[in-house]
Coordinates of C-alpha atoms in Angstrom, one line a residue:
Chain A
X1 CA 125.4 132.9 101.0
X2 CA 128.7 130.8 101.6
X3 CA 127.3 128.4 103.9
X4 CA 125.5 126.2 101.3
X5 CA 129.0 125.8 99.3
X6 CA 130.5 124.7 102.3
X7 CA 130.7 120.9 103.1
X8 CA 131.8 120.5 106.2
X9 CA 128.7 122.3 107.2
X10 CA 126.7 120.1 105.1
X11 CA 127.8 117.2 106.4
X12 CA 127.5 118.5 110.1
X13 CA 124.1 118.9 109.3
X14 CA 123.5 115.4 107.3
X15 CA 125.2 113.4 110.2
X16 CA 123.0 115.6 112.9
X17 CA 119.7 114.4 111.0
X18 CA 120.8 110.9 110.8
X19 CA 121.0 111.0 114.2
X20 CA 118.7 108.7 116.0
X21 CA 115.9 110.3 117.9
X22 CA 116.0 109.1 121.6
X23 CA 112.8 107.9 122.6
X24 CA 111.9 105.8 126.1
X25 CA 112.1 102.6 126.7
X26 CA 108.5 102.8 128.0
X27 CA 106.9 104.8 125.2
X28 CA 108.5 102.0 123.1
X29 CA 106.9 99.3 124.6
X30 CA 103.6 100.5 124.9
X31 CA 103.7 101.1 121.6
X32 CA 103.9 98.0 120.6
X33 CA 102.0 96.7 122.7
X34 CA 99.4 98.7 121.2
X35 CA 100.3 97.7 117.8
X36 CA 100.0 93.7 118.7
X37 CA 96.8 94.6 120.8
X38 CA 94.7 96.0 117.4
X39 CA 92.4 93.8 115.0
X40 CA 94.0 92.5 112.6
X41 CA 92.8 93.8 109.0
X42 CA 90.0 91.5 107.4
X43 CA 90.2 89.4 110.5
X44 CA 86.6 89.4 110.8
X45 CA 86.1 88.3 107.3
X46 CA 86.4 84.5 107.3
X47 CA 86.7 84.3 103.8
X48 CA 90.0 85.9 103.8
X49 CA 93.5 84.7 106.0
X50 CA 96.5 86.8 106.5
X51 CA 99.9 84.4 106.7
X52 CA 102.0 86.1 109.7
X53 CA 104.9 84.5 108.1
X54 CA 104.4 86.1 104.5
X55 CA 103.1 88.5 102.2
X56 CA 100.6 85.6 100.8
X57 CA 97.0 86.3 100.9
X58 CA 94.6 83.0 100.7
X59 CA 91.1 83.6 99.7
X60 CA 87.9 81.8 98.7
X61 CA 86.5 84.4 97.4
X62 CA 89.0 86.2 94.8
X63 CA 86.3 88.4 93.4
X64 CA 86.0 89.8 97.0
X65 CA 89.9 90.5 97.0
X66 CA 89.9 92.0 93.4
X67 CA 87.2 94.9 94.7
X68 CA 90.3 95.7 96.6
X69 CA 88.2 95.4 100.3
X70 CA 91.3 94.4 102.1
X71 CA 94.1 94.6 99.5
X72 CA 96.2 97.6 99.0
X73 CA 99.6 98.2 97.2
X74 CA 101.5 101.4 96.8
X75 CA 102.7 101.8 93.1
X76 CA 105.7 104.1 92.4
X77 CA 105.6 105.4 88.9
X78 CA 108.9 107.1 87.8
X79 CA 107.3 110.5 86.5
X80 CA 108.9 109.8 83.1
X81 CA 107.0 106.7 83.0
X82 CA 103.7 108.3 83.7
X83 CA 104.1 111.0 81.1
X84 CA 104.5 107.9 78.4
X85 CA 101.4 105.8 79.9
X86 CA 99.4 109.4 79.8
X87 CA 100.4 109.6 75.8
X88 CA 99.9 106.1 75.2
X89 CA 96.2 106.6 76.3
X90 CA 95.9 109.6 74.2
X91 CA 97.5 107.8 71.6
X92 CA 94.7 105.0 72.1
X93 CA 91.7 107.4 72.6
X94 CA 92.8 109.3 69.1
X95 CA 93.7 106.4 67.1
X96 CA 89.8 105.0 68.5
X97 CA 88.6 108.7 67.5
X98 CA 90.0 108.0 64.3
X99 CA 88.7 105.1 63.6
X100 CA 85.1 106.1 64.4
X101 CA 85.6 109.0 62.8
X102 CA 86.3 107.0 59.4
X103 CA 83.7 104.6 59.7
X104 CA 81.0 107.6 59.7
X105 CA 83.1 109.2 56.9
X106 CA 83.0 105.7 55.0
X107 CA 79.3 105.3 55.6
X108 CA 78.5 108.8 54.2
X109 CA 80.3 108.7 51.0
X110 CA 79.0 105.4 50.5
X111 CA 75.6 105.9 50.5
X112 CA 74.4 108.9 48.2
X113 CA 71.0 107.8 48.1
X114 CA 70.4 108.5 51.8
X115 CA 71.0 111.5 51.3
X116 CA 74.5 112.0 53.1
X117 CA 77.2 114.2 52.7
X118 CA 78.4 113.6 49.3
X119 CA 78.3 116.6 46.8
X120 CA 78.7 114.5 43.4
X121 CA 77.1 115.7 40.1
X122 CA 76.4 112.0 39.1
X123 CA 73.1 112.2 38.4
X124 CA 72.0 108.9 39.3
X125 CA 73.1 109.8 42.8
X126 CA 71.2 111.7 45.0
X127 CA 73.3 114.4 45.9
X128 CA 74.5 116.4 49.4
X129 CA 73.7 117.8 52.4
X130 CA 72.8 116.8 55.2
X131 CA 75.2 114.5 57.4
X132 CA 73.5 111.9 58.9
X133 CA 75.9 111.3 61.1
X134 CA 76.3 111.9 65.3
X135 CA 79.7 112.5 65.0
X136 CA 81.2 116.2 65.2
X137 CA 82.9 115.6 62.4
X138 CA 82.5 113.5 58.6
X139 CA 84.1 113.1 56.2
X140 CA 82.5 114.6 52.9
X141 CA 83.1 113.7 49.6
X142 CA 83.0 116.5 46.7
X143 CA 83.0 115.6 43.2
X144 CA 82.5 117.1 40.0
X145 CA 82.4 115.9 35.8
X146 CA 84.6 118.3 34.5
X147 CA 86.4 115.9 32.0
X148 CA 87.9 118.9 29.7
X149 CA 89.2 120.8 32.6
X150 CA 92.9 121.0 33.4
X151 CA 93.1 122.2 37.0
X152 CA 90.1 122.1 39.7
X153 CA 90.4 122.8 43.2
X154 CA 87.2 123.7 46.0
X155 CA 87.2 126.5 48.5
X156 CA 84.9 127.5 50.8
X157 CA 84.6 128.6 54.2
X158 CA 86.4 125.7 55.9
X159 CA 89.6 126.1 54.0
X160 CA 89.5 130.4 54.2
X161 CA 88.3 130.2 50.5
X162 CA 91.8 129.7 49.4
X163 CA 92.2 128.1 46.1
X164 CA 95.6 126.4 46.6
X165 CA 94.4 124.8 49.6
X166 CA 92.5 121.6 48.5
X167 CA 92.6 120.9 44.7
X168 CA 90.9 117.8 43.6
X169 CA 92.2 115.1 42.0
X170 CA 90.8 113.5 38.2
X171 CA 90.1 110.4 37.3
X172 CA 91.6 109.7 34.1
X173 CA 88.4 106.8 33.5
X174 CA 85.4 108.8 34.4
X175 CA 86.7 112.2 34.0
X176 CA 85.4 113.1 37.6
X177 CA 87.5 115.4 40.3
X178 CA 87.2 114.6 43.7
X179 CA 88.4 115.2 46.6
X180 CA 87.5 114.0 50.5
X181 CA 87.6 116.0 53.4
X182 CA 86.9 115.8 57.3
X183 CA 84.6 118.7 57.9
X184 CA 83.1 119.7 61.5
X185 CA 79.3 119.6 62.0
X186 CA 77.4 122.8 60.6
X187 CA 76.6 124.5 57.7
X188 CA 80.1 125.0 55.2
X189 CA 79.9 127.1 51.9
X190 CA 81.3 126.7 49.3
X191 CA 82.4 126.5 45.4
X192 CA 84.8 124.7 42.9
X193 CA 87.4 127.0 41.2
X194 CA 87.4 125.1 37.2
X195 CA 90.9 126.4 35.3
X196 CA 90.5 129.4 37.4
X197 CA 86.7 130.2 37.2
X198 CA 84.4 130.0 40.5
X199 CA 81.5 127.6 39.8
X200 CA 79.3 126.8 42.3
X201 CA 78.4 122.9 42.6
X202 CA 75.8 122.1 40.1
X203 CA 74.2 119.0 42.4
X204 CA 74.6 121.0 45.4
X205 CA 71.7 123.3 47.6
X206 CA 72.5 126.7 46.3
X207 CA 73.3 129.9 48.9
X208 CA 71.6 133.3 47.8
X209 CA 74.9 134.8 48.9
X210 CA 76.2 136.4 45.6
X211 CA 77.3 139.3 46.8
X212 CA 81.4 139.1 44.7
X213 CA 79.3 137.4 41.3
X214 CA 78.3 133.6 41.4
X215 CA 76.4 132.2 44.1
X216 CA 77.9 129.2 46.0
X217 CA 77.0 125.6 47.4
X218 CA 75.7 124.6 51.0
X219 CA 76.7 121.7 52.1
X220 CA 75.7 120.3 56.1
X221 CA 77.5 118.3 58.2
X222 CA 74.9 117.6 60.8
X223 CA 76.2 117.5 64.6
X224 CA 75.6 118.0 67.9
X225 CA 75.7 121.9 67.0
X226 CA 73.5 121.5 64.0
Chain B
X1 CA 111.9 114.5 72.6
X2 CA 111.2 113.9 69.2
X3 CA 109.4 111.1 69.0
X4 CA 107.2 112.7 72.0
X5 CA 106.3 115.6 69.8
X6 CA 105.6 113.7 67.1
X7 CA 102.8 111.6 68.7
X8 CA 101.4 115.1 69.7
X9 CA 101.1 116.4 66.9
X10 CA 99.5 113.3 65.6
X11 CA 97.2 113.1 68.2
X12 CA 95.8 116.9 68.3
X13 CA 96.5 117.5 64.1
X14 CA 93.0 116.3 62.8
X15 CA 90.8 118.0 65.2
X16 CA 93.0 121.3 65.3
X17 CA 93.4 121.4 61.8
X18 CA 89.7 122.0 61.2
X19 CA 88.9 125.0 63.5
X20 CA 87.3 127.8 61.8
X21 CA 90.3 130.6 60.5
X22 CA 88.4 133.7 62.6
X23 CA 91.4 136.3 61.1
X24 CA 90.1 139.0 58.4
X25 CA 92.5 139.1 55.2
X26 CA 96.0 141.3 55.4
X27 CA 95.2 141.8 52.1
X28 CA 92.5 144.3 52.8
X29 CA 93.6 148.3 54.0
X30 CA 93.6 149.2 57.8
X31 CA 91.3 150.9 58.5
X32 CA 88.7 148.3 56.4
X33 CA 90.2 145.7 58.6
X34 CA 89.7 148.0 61.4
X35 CA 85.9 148.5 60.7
X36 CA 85.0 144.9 60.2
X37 CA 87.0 144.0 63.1
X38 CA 84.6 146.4 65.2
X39 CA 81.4 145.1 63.2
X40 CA 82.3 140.9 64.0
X41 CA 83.4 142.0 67.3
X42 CA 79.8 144.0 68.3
X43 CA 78.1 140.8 66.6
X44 CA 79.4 138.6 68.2
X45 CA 78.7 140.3 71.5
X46 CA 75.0 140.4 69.6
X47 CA 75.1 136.8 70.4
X48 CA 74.9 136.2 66.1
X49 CA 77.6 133.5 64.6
X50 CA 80.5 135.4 63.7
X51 CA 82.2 132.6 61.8
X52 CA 80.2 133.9 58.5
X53 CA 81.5 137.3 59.1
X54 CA 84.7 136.4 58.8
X55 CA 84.1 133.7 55.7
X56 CA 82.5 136.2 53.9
X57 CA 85.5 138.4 54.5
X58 CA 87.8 135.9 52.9
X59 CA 85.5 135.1 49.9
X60 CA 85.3 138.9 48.8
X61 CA 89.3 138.6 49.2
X62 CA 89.3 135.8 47.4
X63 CA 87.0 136.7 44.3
X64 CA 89.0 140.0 44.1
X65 CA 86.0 142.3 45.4
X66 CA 87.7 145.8 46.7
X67 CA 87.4 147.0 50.2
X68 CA 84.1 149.1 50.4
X69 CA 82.4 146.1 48.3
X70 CA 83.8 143.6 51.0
X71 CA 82.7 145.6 54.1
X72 CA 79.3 146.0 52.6
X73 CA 78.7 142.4 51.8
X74 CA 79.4 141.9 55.7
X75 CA 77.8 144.7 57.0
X76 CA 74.6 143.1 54.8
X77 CA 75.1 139.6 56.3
X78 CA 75.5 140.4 59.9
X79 CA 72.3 142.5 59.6
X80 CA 70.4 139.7 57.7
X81 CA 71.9 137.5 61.0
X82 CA 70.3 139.5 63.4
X83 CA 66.7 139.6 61.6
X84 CA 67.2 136.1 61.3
X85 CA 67.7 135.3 65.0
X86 CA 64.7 138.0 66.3
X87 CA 62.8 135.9 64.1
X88 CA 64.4 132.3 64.9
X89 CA 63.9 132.6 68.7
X90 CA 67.5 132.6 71.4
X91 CA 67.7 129.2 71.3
X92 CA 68.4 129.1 67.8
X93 CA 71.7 126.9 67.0
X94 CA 74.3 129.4 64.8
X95 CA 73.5 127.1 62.0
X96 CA 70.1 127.8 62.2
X97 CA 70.6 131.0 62.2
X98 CA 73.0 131.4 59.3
X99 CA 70.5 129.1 57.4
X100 CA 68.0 131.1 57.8
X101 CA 69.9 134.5 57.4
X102 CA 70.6 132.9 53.8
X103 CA 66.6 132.1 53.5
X104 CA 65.8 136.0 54.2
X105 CA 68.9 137.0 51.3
X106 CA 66.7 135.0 49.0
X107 CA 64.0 136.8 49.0
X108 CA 61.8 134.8 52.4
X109 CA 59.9 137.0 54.4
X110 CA 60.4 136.9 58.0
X111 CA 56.6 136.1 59.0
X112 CA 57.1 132.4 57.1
X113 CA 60.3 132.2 58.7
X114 CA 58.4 132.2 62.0
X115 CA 55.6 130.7 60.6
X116 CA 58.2 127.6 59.6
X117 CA 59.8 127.8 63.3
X118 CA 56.1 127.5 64.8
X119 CA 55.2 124.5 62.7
X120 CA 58.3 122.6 63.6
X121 CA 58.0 123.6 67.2
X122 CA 54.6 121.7 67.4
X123 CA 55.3 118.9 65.2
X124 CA 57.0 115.5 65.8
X125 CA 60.5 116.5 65.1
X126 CA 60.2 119.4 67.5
X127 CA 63.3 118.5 68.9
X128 CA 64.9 118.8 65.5
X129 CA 67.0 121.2 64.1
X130 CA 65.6 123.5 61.3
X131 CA 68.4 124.0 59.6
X132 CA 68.2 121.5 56.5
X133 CA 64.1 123.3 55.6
X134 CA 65.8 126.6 55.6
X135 CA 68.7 125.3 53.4
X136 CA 66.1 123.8 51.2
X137 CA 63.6 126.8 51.4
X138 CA 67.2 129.3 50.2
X139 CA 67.7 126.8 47.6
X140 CA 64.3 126.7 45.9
X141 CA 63.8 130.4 46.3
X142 CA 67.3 130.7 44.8
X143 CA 66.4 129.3 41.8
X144 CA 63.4 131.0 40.7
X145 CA 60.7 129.7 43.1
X146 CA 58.4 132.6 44.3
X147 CA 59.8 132.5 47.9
X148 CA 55.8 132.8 49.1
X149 CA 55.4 129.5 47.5
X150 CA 58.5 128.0 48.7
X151 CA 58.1 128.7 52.2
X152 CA 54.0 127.6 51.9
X153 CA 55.5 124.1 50.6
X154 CA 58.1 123.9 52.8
X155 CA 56.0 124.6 56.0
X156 CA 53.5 122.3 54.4
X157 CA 56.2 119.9 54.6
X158 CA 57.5 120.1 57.9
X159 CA 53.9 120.1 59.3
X160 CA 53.2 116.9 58.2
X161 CA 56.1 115.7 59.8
X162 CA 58.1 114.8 56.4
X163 CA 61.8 114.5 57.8
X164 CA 64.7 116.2 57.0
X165 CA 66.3 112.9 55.1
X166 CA 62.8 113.4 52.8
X167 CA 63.0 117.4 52.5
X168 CA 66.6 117.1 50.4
X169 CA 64.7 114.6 48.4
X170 CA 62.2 116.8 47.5
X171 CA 64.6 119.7 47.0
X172 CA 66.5 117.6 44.7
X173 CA 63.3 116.5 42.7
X174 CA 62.5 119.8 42.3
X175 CA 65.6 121.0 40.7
X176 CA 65.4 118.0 38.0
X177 CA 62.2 119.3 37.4
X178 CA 63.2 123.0 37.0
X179 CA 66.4 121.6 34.6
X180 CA 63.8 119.7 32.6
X181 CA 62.2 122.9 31.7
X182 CA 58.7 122.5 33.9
X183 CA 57.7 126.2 35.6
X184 CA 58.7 126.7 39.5
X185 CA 55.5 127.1 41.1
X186 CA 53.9 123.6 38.5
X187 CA 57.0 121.8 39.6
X188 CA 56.9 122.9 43.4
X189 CA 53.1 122.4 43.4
X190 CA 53.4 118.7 42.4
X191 CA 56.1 117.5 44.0
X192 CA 54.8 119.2 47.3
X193 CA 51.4 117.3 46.9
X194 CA 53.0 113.9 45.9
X195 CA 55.4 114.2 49.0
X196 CA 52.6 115.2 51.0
X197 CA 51.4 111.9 50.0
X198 CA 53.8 109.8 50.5
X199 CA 54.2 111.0 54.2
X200 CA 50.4 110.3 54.2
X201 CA 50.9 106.8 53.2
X202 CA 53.7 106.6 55.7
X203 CA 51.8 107.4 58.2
X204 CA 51.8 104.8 61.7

């Protein structure tokens, strides 16, 4: 395996390639003959005129042109290039996600009375379950009037009923914890965890699921899957 | 590089950060682990939602339950998940089946469960999910409504085409009755017959 590292071989080989094929005079000249011979492209289109002398294209009809009939233009992407435009769409698609995502979230907290999802014990609100929403996804808002209660945090089966994992946050002028979260469509249990006791949402659907003591909340986040 | 990971993240973090933990708690022993491992494995090859399974797992953890009282609670709920299915039809969504697993656990006997599923099917919302009446039929069972009754009212319901929007009304209705001290079946009984109405009045 020398031969590669040698480059005088290399460049034998290089100037042989570079070499220009010998081909007759004859073939050569019916070739191009044949070339000037053949219809020119959209020639029988009298809306559109090709300039021998340039690139220009002259049209009465640009609408025709733009459905790309006779038109046709390599593009050479460097492949760096095309890895940035491929994230930049993603970007776009997610941030559009997102944003539709929201909107649903924004319309279910908002309206209680419909019914949406939005666990709150207010009880001029009607409270919970069911997501009317087409989304995959909403966002859900949980609340609870605990005003003497130092430390409340939720956990259920979207957050592996793990009590560090989503604590809500008091407001000092109504007392009330809340917190918001984007949950997939379907059924999610759950419970709030008050200064370390498990309660289960007292404006919430109740599940007959007390197998470790309390019972817990349902809350649905309807879907496609639902 | 950096930046390109970044953006990434960003655009696969919200949906990725939401799928369903399927992993059963280190903290139980190996050979528990081992056994509910086997049972989510064969239910799941049942066809039955194992995402339950494996939540009901991590609440037992969670609420400090030991091993044999963890492995019975999911031994319970992936049998309740197969009655509820047989009795919920194939095409049953996994919601509908965990719903309705939860309506059996509260006491719902599985001829109004198909009794509900048949009066759906040849209603208007047929195409409808039954989900949120099974939710509601747990609930009011749950708190002390004869489950006979709750499953006549909510059948009653659902054949008069009252929608789902309408059932968590009357859920919630309910309840305020039950807090202000009225008796389950007097509360159920009324609030069945003026919703019945109102769907009446409703009526195209």
């Amino acid at each position: 395996m020398s031969e590669p590292d040698n480059p005088r071989w290399l460049d034998q080989v290089s100037e042989e390639l570079r070499e220009e094929v010998p081909v007759r005079a004859v073939w050569r000249t019916r070739l191009l003959a044949e070339i000037a011979s053949a219809p020119r492209p959209g020639a029988d289109d009298p809306d559109v005129r090709f300039e021998d002398s340039s690139d220009t294209i002259e049209s009465k009809d640009a609408v025709e042109l733009s459905r790309g009939s006779v038109w046709a233009r390599r593009i050479v992407l460097h492949p760096f290039a095309g890895l940035a435009a491929a994230l930049a769409f993603a970007a776009i698609g997610a941030g559009a996600m997102y944003v539709m995502m929201a909107r649903g979230g924004a319309d279910a907290t908002g309206a209680k009375n419909a019914g949406l999802a939005s666990s709150t014990t207010d009880p001029g609100g009607a409270s919970i379950p069911a997501a009317d929403v087409t989304a995959d996804q909403s966002v859900v808002r949980f609340e609870l009037s605990a005003p003497s209660a130092t430390r409340v945090a939720l956990v259920g089966s979207f957050n592996r009923w793990n009590p560090t994992a989503t604590p809500l946050a008091r407001d000092p002028a109504t007392g009330k914890w809340t917190v918001s979260l984007r949950l997939p469509a379907g059924r999610h249990v759950y419970a709030f965890v008050v200064d370390g006791d498990v309660t289960a949402d007292p404006a919430a659907p109740r599940a007959a699921d007390a197998d470790f003591g309390s019972a817990n909340s349902v809350v649905l986040v309807s879907g496609r899957s639902s | 590089m950096k930046r390109v990971a970044l953006i990434v993240l960003l655009t696969l973090g919200p949906t990725s950060l939401l799928a369903q933990d399927r992993s059963i708690p280190t903290k139980l022993a190996g050979p528990t682990r081992a056994s509910l491992q086997r049972l989510i494995d064969s239910a799941g090859v049942a066809g039955l939602p194992v995402d339950p399974l494996y939540s009901k797992a991590q609440e037992g953890v969670f609420r400090g339950a030991d091993d044999a009282r963890v492995l019975a609670a999911v031994q319970r709920l992936a049998r309740d998940l197969g009655d509820a299915r047989a009795t919920l039809g194939d095409s049953a969504s996994a919601e509908e089946i965990t719903a309705g697993a939860n309506a059996l656990r509260a006491g719902v006997a599985t001829i109004d469960l198909s009794r509900l599923r048949e009066t759906r099917a040849k209603g208007r919302h047929a195409d409808q999910r039954l989900t949120v009446a099974l939710v509601v039929l747990a609930d009011l069972a749950t708190r002390g409504v004869p489950p006979s009754l709750a499953a006549a009212s909510v059948t009653e319901l659902v054949a008069r085409n009252v929608p789902d929007g309408a059932l968590i009304s009357f859920r919630q209705t309910v309840e305020r009755d039950l807090l202000d001290g009225r008796s389950p079946a007097s509360a159920l009984d009324a609030r069945t017959r003026a919703f019945i109405d109102d769907a009446e009045r409703r009526r195209p």
